[in-house]
CSV table of C-alpha atoms and ligand atoms in Angstrom, one decimal:
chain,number,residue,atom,x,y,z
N,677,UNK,CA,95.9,110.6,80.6
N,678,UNK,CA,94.1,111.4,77.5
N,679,UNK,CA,93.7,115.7,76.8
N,680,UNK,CA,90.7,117.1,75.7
N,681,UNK,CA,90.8,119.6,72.8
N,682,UNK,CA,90.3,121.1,69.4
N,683,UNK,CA,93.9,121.5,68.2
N,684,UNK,CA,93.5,119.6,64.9
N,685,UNK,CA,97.7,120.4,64.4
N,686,UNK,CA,98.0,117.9,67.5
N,687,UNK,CA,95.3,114.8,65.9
N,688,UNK,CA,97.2,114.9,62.9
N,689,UNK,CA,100.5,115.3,64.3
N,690,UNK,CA,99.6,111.5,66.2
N,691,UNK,CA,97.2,109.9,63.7
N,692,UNK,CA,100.7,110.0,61.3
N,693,UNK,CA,102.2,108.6,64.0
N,694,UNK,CA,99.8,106.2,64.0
N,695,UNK,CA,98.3,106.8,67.1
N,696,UNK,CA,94.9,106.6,67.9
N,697,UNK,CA,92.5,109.8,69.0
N,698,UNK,CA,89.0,110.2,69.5
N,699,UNK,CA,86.8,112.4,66.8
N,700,UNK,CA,83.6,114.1,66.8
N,701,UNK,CA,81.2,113.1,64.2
N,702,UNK,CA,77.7,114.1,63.5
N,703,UNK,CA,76.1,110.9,65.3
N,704,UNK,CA,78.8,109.4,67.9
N,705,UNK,CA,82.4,109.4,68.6
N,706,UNK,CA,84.6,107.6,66.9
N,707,UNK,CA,88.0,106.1,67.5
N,708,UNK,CA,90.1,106.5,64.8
N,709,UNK,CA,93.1,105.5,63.1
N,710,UNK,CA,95.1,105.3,59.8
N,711,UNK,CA,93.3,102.3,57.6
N,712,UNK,CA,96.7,101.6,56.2
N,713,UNK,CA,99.1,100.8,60.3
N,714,UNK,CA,98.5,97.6,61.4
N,715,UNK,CA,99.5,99.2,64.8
N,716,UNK,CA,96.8,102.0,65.0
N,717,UNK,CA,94.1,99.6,64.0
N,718,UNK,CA,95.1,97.0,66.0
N,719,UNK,CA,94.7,99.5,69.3
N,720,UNK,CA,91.4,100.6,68.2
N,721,UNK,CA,90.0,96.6,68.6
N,722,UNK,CA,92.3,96.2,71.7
N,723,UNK,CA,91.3,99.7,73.0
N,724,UNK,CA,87.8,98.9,72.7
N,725,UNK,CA,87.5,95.0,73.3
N,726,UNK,CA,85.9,94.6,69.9
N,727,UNK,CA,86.3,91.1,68.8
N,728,UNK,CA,88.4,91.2,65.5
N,729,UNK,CA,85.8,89.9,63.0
N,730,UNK,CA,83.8,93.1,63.2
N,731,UNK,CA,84.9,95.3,61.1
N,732,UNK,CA,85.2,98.7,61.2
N,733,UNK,CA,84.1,101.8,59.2
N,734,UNK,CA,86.1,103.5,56.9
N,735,UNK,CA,85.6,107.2,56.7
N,736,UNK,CA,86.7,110.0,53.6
N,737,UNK,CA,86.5,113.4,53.8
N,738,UNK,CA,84.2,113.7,49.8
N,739,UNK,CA,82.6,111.3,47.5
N,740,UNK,CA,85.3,111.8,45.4
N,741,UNK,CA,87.7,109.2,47.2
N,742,UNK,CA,85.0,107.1,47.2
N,743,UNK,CA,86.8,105.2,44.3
N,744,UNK,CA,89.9,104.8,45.6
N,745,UNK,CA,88.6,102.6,48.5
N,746,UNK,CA,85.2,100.2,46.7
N,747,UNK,CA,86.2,98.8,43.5
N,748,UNK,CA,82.2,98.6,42.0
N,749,UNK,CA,79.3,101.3,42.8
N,750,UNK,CA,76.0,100.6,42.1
N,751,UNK,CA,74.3,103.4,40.5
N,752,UNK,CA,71.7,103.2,44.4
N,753,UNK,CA,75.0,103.9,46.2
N,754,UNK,CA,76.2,106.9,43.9
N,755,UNK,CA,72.6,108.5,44.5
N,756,UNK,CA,72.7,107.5,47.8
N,757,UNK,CA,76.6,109.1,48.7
N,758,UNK,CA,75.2,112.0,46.6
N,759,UNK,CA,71.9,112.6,48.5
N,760,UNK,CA,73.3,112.3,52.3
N,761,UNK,CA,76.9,112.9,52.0
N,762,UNK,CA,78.3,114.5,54.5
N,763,UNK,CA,76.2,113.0,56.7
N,764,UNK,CA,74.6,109.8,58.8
N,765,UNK,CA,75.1,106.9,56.2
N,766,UNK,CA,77.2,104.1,55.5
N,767,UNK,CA,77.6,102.1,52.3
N,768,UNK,CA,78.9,98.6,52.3
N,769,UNK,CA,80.5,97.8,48.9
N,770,UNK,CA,83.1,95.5,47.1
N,771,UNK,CA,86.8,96.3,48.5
N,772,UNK,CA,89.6,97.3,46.9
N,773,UNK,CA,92.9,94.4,47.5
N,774,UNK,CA,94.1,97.9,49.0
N,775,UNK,CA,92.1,97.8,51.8
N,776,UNK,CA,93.3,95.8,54.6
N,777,UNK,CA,91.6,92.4,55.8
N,778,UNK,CA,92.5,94.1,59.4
N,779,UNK,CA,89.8,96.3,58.2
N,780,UNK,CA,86.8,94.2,57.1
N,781,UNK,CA,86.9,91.1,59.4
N,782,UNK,CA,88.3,89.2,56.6
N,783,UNK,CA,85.1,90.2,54.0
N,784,UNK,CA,85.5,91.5,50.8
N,785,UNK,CA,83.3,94.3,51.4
N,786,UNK,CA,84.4,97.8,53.2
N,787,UNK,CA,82.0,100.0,55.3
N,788,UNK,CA,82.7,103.5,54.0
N,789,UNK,CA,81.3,107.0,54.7
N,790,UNK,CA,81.8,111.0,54.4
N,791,UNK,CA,80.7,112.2,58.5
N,792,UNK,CA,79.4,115.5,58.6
N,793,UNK,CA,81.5,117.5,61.1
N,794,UNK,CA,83.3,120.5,60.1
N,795,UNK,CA,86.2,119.6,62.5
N,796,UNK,CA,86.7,116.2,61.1
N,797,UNK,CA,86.1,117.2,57.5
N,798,UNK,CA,89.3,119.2,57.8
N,799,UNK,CA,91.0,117.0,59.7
N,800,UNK,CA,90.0,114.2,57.2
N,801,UNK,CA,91.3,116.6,54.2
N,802,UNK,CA,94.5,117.6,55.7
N,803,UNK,CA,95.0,113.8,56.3
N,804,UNK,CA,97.3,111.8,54.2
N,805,UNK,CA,95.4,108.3,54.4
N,806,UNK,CA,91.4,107.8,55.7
N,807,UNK,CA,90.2,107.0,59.0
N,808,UNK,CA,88.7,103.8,60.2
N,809,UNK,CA,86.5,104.5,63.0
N,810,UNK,CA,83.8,102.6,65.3
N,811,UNK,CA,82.2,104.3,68.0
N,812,UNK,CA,84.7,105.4,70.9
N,813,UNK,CA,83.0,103.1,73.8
N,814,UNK,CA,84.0,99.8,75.2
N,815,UNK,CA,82.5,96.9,73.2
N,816,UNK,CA,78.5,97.2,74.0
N,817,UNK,CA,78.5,99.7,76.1
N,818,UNK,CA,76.6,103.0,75.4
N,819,UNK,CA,78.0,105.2,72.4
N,820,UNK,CA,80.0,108.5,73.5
N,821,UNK,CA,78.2,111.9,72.1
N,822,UNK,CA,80.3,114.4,74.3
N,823,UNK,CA,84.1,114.2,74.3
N,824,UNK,CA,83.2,113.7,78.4
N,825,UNK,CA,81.6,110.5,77.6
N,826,UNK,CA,84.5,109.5,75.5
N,827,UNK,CA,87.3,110.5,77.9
N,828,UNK,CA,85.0,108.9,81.4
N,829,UNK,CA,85.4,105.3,79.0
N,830,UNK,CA,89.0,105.8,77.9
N,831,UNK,CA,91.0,108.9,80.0
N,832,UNK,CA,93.8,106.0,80.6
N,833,UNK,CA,94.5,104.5,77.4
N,834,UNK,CA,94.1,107.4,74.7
N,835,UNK,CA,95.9,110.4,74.2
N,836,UNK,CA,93.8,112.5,72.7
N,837,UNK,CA,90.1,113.4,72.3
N,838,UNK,CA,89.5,115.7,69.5
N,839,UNK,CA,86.8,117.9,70.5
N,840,UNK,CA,83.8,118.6,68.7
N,841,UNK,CA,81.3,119.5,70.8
N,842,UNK,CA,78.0,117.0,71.4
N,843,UNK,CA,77.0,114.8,68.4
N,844,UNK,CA,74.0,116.9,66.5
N,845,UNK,CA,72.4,114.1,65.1
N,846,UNK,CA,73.3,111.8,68.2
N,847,UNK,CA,72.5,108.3,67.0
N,848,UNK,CA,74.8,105.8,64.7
N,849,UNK,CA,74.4,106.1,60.7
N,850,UNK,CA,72.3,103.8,59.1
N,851,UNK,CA,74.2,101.3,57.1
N,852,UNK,CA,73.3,100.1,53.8
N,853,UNK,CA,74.8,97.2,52.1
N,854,UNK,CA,73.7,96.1,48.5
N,855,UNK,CA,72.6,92.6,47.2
N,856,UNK,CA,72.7,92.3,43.2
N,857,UNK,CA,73.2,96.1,43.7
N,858,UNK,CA,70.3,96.8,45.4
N,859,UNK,CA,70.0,98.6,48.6
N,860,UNK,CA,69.5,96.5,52.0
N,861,UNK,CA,69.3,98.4,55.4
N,862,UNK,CA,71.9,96.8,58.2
N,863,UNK,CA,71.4,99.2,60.6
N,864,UNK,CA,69.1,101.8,61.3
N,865,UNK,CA,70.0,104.8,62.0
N,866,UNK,CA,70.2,108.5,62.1
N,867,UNK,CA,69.6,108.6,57.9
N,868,UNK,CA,65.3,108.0,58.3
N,869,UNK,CA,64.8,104.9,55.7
N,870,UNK,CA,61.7,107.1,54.0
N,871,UNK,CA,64.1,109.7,53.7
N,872,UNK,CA,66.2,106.9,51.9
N,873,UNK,CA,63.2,105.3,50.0
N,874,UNK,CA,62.7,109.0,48.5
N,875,UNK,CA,66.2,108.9,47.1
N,876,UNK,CA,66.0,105.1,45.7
N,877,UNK,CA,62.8,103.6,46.2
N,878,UNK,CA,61.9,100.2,48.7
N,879,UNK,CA,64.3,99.3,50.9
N,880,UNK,CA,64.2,95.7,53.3
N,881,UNK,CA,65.8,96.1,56.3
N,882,UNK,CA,67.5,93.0,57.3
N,883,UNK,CA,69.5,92.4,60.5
N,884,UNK,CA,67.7,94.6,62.6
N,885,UNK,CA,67.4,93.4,66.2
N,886,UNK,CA,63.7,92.2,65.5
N,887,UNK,CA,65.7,90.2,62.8
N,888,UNK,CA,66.5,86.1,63.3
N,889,UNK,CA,70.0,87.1,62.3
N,890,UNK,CA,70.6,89.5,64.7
N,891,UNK,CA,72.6,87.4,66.7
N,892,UNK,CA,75.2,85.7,64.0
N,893,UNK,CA,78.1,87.9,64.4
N,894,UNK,CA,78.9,86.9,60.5
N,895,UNK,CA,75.6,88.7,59.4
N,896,UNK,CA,76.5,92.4,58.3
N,897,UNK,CA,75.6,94.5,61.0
N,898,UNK,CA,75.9,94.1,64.5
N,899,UNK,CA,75.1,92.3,68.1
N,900,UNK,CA,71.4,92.0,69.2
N,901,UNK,CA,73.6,93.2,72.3
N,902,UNK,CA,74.5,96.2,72.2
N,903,UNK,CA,74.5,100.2,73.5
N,904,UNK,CA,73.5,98.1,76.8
N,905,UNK,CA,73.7,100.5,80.2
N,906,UNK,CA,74.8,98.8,82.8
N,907,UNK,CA,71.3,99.2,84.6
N,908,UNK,CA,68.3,96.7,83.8
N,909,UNK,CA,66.3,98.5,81.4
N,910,UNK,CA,63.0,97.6,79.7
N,911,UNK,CA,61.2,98.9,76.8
N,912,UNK,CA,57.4,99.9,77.1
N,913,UNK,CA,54.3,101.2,76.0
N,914,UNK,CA,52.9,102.1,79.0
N,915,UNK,CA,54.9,103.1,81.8
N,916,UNK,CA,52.9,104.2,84.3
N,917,UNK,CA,51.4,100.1,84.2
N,918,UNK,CA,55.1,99.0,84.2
N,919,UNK,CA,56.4,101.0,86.9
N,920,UNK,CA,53.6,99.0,89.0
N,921,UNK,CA,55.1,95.8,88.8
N,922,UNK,CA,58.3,97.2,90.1
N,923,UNK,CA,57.5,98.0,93.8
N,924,UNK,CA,59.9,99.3,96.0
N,925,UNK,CA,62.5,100.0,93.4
N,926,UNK,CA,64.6,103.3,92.2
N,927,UNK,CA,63.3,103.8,89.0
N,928,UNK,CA,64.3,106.0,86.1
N,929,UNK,CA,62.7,106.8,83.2
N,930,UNK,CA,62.7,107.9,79.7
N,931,UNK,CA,60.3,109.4,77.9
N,932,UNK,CA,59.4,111.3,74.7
N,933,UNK,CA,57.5,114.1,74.8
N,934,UNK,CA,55.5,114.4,78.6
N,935,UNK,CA,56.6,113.7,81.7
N,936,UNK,CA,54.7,110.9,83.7
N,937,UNK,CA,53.0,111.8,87.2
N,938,UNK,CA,53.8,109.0,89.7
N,939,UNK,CA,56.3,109.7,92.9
N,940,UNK,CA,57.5,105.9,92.3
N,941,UNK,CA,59.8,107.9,89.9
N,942,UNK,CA,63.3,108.5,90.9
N,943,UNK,CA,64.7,110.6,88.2
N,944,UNK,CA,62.9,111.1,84.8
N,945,UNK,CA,64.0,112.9,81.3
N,946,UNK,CA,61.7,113.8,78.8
N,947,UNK,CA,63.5,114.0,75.5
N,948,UNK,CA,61.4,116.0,73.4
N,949,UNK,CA,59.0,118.3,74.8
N,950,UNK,CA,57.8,119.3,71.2
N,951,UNK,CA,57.6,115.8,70.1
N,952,UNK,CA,60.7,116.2,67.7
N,953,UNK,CA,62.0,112.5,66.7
N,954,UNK,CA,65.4,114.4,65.8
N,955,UNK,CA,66.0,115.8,69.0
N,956,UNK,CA,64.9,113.2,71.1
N,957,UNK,CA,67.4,110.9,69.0
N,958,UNK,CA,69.9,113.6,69.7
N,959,UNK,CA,69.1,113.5,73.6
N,960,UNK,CA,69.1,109.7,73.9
N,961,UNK,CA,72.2,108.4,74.7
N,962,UNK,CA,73.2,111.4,77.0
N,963,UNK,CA,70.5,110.7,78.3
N,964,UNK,CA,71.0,106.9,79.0
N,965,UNK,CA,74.6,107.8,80.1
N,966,UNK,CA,72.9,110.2,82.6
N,967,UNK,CA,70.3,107.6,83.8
N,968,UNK,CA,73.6,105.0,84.0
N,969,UNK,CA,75.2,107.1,86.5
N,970,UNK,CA,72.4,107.6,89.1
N,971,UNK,CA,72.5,104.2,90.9
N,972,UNK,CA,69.2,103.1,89.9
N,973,UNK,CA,67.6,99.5,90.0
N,974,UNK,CA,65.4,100.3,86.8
N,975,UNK,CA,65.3,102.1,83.7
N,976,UNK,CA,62.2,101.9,82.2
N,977,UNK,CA,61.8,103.8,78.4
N,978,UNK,CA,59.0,104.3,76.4
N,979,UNK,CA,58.5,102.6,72.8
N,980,UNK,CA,58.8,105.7,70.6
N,981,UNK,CA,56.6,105.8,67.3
N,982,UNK,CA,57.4,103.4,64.9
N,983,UNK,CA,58.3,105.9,61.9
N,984,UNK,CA,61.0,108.6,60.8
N,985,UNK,CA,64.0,108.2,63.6
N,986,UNK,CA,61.4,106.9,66.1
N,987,UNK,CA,62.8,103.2,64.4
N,988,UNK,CA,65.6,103.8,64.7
N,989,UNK,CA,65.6,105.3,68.8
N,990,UNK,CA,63.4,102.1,69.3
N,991,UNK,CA,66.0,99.8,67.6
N,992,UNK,CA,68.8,101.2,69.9
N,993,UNK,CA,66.3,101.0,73.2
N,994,UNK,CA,65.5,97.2,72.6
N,995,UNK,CA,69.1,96.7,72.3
N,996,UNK,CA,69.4,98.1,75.4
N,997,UNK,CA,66.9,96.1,77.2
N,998,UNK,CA,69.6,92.7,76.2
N,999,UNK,CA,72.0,93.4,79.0
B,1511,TXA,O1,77.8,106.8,63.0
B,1511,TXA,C1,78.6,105.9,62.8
B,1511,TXA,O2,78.5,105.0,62.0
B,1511,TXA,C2,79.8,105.8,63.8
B,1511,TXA,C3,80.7,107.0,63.6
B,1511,TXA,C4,81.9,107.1,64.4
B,1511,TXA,O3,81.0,107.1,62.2
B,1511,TXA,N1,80.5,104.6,63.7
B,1511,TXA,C5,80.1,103.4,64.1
B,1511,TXA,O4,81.0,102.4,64.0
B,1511,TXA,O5,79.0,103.3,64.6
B,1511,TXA,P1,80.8,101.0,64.7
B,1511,TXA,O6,82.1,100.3,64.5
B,1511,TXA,O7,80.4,101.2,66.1
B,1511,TXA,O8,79.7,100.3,63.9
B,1511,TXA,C6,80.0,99.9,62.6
B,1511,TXA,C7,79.1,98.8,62.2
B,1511,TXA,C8,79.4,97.5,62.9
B,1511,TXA,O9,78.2,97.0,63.4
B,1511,TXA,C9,79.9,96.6,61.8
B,1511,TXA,O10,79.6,95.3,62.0
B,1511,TXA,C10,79.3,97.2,60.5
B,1511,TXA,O11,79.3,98.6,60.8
B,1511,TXA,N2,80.2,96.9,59.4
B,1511,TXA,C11,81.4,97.5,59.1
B,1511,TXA,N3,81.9,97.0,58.0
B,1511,TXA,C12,81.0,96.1,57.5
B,1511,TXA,C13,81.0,95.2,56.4
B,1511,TXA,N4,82.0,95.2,55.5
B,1511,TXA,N5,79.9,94.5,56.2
B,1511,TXA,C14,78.8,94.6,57.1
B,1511,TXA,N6,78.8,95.4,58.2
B,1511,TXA,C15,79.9,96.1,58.4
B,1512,MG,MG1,79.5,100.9,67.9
């Protein structure tokens, strides 16, 4: 049985004794372990069913460690840590022979990045050693942003989930690797990419799941599959004309800013009545969590506008149409 609570004393107390335990984070949940016990990281791929050769990210609590984990910084990725960190983005640089293979998948590169939560900050700080941490859900299932979600996906094999209270930012960081030290989007995510482009001009975005590499594992990045509820989903831009070819079925949807009139619908969410992007992308997966649990035959989401985090939400909703 795992307990649910905010004594930062007790996640230290079993992270040094290599242990795993469940943290908040600004986007998702993570499930974290000392980057330097074979045992702890081991349990977070067995824990999670993560095939070994993705690797993991490696969180510090201030730029300032950054150099004790990448052995070579392009100047984009100082301006980048210094722009957004603590916050919603990942750098993948050159590894120090320090960092275990474990780690990376075997790569000589290390995913690395400062998460901007005060409760993990100070846990981080009072740490002896960094964190690696992937989202705290079952391999391709949806990511936790409540420490209910985490604890519904893993009450029987963790001990501890660190509570933070829900995600504020509620979708994964965008990931940025660099090729001949310029800056490559991986994944997009809660870091918008023009609020990236501000800070270091163009950036291509390779790998996402529009991308003819989403699908090689090897490819930094991830799984065209992914953040998949169990329930058929499909992505749209007109629901009202999908829900009629679905007769006769329970159907939820998802939506952005108004609700949609039609007594076909089952249960519906609307994630932004004031047409934020932000919050909607903080909503979404609670939302597709909630929709999970209903016993419905269809999800059926709305195709969000294609700028700011409206990308990125659409990036995570056509990965969720691949189950
Ligand atoms: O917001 C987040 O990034 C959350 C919180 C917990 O920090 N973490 C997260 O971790 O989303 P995870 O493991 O679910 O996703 C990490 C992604 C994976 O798709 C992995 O392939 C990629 O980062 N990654 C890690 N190291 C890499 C590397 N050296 N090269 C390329 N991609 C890498
Ligand atoms: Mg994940």
């Amino acid at each position: 049985m795992s307990i649910i609570s905010k004594d930062i004393s007790k996640a230290i107390q079993l992270l040094t004794a290599e242990d795993i335990v469940a943290i908040p984070t600004e986007t998702v949940y993570g499930l974290a372990g000392n980057i330097y016990s074979e045992k702890a990281i081991t349990s977070i791929f067995e824990t999670k069913k993560r095939p070994f050769f993705n690797p993991l990210i490696v969180h510090i609590s201030s730029i300032d460690e950054l150099s004790t984990i990448v052995d070579h910084i392009p100047v984009k990725a100082q301006l980048l840590a210094e722009a957004f960190w603590p916050g919603p983005i990942t750098l993948v640089l050159k590894k120090k022979a320090i960092i275990p293979d474990l780690i990376t998948g075997g790569k000589d590169t290390v995913a690395v990045r400062v998460p901007n939560h005060p409760t993990t900050l100070e846990l981080l700080r009072r740490l002896e050693f960094p964190l690696a941490a992937p989202s705290a859900n079952p391999f391709s299932s949806i990511s936790p942003t409540t420490a209910q979600h985490v604890d519904t996906y893993f009450k029987d094999t963790i001990k501890m989930v660190l509570d933070g209270g829900a995600c504020t930012s509620g979708i994964e960081s965008t990931i940025i690797g660099f090729e001949n030290d310029e800056p490559i989007i991986y994944r997009l995510g809660s870091t918008a990419i023009e609020a990236i482009e501000t800070v270091v001009g163009h950036v291509d975005i390779k790998n996402s799941v529009k991308s003819e590499t989403a699908d090689i594992p090897d490819a930094p990045g991830m799984l065209a599959r992914h953040y998949a509820p169990k329930t058929k989903t499909v992505l749209t831009d007109n629901v009202l004309e999908t829900i009629k070819r679905y007769p006769n079925k329970r159907i939820g949807v998802l939506v952005f800013t108004s609700k949609i009139e039609s007594t076909s619908i089952k249960t519906q969410i609307v994630l932004s009545k004031l047409g934020s992007l932000e919050e909607a992308a903080s909503k979404l997966y609670n939302a597709l969590h909630q929709l999970d649990t209903e016993h419905l035959d269809l999800i059926i989401a709305e195709e969000f506008p294609d700028f700011g985090l409206g990308k990125s939400i659409n990036d995570r909703l056509t990965r969720a149409t691949k189950n």
